[in-house]
Short mmCIF file of C-alpha atoms in Angstrom, two decimals:
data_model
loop_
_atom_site.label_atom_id
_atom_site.label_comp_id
_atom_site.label_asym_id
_atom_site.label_seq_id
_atom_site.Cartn_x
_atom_site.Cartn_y
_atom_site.Cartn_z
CA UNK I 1 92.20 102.49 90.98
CA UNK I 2 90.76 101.76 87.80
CA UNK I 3 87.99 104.26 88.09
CA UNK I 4 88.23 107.20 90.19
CA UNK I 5 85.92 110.01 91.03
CA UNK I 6 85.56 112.88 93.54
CA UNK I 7 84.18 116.52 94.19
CA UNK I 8 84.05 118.56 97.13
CA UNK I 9 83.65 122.12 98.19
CA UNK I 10 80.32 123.99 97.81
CA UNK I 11 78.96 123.13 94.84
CA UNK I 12 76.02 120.37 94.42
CA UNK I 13 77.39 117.85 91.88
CA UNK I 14 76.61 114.03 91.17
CA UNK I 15 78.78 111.13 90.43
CA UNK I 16 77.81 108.18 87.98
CA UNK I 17 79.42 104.92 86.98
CA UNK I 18 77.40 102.36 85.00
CA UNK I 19 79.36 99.37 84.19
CA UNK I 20 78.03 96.58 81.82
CA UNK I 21 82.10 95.37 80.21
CA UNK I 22 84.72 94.76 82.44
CA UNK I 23 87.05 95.92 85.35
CA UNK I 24 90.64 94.29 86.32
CA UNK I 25 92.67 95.75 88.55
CA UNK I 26 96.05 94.52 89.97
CA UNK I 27 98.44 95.91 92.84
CA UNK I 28 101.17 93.81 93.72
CA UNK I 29 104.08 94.72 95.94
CA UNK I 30 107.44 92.61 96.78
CA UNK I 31 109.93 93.32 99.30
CA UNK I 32 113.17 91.99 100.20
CA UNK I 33 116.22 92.49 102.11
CA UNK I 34 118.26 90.78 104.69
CA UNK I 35 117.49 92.34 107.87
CA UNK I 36 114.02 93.92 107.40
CA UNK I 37 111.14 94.03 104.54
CA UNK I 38 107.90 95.72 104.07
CA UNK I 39 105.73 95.52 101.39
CA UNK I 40 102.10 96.91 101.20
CA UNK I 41 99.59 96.83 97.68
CA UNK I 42 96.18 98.50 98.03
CA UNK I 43 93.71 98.10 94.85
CA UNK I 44 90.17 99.22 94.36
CA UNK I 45 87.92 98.90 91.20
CA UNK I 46 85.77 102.09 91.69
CA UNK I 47 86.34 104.61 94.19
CA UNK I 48 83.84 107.56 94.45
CA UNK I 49 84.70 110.58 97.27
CA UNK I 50 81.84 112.03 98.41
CA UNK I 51 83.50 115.65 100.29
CA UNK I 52 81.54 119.32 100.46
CA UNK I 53 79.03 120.52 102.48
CA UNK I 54 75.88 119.91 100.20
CA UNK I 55 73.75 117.33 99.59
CA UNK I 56 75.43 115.46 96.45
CA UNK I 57 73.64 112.01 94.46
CA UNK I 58 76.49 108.93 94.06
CA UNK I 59 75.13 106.07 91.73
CA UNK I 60 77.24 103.27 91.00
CA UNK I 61 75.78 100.31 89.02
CA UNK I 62 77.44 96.98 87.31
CA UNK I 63 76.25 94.64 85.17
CA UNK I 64 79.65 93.34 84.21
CA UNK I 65 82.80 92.04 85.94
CA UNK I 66 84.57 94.30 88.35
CA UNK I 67 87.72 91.61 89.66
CA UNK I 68 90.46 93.31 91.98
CA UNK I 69 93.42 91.56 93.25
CA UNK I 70 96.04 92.85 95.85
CA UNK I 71 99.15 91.18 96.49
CA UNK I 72 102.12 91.48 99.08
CA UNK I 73 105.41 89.97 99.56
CA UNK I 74 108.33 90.83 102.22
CA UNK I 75 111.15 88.52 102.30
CA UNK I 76 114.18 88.83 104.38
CA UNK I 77 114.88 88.05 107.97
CA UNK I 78 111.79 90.69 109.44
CA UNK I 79 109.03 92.20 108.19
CA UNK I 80 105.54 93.18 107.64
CA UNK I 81 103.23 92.81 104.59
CA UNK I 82 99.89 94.21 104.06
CA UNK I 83 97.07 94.33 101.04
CA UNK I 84 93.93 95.45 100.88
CA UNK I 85 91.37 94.93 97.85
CA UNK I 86 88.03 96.57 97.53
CA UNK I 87 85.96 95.83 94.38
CA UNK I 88 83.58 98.81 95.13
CA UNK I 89 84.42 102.03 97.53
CA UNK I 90 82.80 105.17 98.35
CA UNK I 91 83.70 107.33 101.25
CA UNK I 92 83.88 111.03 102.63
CA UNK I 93 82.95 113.51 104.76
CA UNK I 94 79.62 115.25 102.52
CA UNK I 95 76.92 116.63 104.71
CA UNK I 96 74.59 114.74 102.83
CA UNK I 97 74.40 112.19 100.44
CA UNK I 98 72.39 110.55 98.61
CA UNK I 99 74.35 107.14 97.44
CA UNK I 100 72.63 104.13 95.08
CA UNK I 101 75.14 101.12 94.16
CA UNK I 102 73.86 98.57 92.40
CA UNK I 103 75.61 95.33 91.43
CA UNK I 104 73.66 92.37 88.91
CA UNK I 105 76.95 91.16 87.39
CA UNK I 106 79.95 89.75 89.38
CA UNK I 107 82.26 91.31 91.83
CA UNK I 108 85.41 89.89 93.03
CA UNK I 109 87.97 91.30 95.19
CA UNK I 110 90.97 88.64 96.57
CA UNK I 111 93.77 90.12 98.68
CA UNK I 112 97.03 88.37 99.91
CA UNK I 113 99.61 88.54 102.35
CA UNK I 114 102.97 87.01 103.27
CA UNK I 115 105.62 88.10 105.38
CA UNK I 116 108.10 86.95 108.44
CA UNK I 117 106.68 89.22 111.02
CA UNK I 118 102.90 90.32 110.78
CA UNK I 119 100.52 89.92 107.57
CA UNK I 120 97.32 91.47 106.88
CA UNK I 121 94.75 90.96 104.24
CA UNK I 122 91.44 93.09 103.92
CA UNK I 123 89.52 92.26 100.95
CA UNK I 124 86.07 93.80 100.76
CA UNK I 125 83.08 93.54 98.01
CA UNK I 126 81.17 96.72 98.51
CA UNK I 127 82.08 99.61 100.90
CA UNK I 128 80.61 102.23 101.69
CA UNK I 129 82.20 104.38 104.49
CA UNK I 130 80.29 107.94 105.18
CA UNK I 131 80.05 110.59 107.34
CA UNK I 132 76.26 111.21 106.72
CA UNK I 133 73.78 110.59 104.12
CA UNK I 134 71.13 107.79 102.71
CA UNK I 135 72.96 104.98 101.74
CA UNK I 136 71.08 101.61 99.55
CA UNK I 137 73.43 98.77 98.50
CA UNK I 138 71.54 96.16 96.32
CA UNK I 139 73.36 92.91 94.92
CA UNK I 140 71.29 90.77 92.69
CA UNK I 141 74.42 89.21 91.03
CA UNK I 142 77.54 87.58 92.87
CA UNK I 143 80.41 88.72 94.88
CA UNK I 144 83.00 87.00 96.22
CA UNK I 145 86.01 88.31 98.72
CA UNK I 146 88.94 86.17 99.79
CA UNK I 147 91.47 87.63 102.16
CA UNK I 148 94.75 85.35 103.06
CA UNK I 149 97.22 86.22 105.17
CA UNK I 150 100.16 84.18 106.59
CA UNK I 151 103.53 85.19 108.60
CA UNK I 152 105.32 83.37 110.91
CA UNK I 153 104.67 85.96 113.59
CA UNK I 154 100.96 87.53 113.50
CA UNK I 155 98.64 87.42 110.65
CA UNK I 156 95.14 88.80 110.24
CA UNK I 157 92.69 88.08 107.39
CA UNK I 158 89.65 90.53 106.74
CA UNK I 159 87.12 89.15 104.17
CA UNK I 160 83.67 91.26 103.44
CA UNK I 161 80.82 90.90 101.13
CA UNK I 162 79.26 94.61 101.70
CA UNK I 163 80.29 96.95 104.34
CA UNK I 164 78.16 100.34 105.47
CA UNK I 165 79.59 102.74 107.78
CA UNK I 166 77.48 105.56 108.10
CA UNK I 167 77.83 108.65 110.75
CA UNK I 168 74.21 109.61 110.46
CA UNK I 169 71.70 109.28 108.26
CA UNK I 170 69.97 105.80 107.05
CA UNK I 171 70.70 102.56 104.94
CA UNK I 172 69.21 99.71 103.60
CA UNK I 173 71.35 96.85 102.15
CA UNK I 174 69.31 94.24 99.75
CA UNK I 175 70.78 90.86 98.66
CA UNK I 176 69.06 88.87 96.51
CA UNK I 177 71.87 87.15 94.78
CA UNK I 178 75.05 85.53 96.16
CA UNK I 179 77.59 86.14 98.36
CA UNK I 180 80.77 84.40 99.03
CA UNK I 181 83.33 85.57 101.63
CA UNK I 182 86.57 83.74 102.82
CA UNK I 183 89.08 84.59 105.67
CA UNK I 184 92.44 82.26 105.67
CA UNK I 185 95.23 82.16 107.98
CA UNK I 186 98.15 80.39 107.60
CA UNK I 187 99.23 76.58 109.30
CA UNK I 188 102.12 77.51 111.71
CA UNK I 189 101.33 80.86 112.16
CA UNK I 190 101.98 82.08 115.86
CA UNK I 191 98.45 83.80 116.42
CA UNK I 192 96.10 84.02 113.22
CA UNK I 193 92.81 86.22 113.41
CA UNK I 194 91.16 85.40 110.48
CA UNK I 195 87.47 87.25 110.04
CA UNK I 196 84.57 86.19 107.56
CA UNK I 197 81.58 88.92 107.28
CA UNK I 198 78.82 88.39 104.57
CA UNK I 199 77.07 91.92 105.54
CA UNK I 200 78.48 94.14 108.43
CA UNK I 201 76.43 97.58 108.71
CA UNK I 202 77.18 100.45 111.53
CA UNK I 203 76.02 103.29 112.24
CA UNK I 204 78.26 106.02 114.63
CA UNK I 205 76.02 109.20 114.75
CA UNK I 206 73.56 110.85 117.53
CA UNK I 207 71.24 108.31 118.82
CA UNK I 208 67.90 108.39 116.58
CA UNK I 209 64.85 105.90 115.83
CA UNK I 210 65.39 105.42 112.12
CA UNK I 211 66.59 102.00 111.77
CA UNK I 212 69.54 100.07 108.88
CA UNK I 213 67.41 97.77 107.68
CA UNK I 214 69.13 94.40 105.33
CA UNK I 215 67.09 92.41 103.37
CA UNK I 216 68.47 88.95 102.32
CA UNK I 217 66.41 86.55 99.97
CA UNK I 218 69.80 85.06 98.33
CA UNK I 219 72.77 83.36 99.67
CA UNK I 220 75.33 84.07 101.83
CA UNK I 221 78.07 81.79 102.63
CA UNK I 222 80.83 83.06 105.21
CA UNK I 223 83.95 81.14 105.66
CA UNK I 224 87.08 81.72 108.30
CA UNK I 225 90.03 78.87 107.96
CA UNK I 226 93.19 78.98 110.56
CA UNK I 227 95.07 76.02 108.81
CA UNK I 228 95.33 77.49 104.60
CA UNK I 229 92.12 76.27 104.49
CA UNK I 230 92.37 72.46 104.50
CA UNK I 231 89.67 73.23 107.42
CA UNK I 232 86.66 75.83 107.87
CA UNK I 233 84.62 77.02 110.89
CA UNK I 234 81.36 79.32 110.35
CA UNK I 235 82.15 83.01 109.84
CA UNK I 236 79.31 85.78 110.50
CA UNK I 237 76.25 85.73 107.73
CA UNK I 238 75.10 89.38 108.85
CA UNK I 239 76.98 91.52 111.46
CA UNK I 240 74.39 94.43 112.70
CA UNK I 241 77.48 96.27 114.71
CA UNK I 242 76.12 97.44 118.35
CA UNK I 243 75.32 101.14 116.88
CA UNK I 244 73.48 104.62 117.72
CA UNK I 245 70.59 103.59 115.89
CA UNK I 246 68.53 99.86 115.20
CA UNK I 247 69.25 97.23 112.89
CA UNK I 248 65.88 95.58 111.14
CA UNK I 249 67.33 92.42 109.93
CA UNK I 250 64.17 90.78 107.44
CA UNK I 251 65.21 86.90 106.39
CA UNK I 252 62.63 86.88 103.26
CA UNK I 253 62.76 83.50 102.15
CA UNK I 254 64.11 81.93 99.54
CA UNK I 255 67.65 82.48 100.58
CA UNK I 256 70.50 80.55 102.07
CA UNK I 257 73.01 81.27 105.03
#
């Protein structure tokens, strides 16, 4: 992590992070044997936990650079390998809360994969992952996630721009600036999934009438390659998962997808 924060229990509290310098963070793992290898690297560039049973505020904004790279290697005759980047994370099980993340700089998260067996990348922008709560996610400024995976087995490549999970409660996601996603699997791998999301929003809780609503007036571009990208088909611009509550999806103009 390079910045973690948390609270939990019974106590109303409020996390901040306002970042206007700059973020790296690296986890790289290598593995190798003869028989068998497995090698897995997770790295995230904020993290806020959101636990307790009252209503708690979350702001995260940046202004700055927040890059995040995750790396994997197994080598040997078997084995697995498996990294996961997230530039911006916040998750838990709260009651309520009340979340605002804000990004006008750049965000980059890259993850990669490589093993004999089965290889997965996940490499996600902004996350937001909650049991219940109000939830906005606003980018004005850029982010970019590239997930690459390749095995000579199985392989699976994750790449997301912003992600909401929410159990109940309501969110709005708001892009106005740019965002970039690539998914790459590997020439010559037996069966390669590879999965390109510029927003993906869901909603899991009782059934109700308030809707997620996204707003997009900037650009979107979602990529998914099979071959190391020497060639590209279209990956999803905005995925409104089948949930328990609506989707209001408003194109505003002035955007690209």
């Amino acid at each position: 992590f390079g910045i973690n924060q948390g609270f939990g229990g019974v106590t109303t509290l409020s996390l901040a992070v306002d970042n206007s310098g700059s973020i790296a963070v690296g986890a790289h793992a290598t593995a190798s044997g003869d028989e068998s290898a497995q090698a897995d690297a997770y790295a995230s560039g904020v993290h806020q936990a959101v636990n307790g049973t009252l209503s708690n505020a979350v702001t995260f904004a940046n202004s700055g650079s927040l890059n995040v790279n995750a790396a994997a290697l197994a080598t040997a005759a078997a084995g697995t390998a498996t990294a996961t980047a997230i530039g911006y994370d916040v998750a838990g099980t709260a009651a309520a809360a009340t979340v605002t993340a804000v990004n006008s700089g750049t965000i980059a998260a890259s993850a990669t994969a490589v093993a004999p067996d089965i290889a997965v990348a996940h490499a996600i922008g902004m996350n937001a992952d909650l049991a219940a709560g109000t939830v906005s996610i606003s980018n004005a400024g850029s982010i970019t996630a590239v997930a690459s995976a390749s095995a000579g087995g199985k392989s699976a490549a994750s790449a997301t721009g912003i992600n909401v999970e929410l159990g109940a409660g309501t969110a709005t996601v708001t892009n106005s600036g740019s965002i970039a996603v690539d998914a790459i699997t590997a020439t010559g791998d037996v069966t390669g999934f590879p999965s390109a999301t510029g927003i993906r929003v869901m909603t899991t809780g009782a059934a109700g009438l308030t809707p997620t609503v996204v707003n997009n007036s900037g650009a979107i571009i979602a990529r998914e390659s099979i071959d190391g990208g020497a060639t590209w088909r279209r990956g999803m611009a905005i995925d409104a998962v089948p949930s328990t509550t609506p989707t209001v999806i408003n194109l505003l103009g002035g955007g690209d997808i």
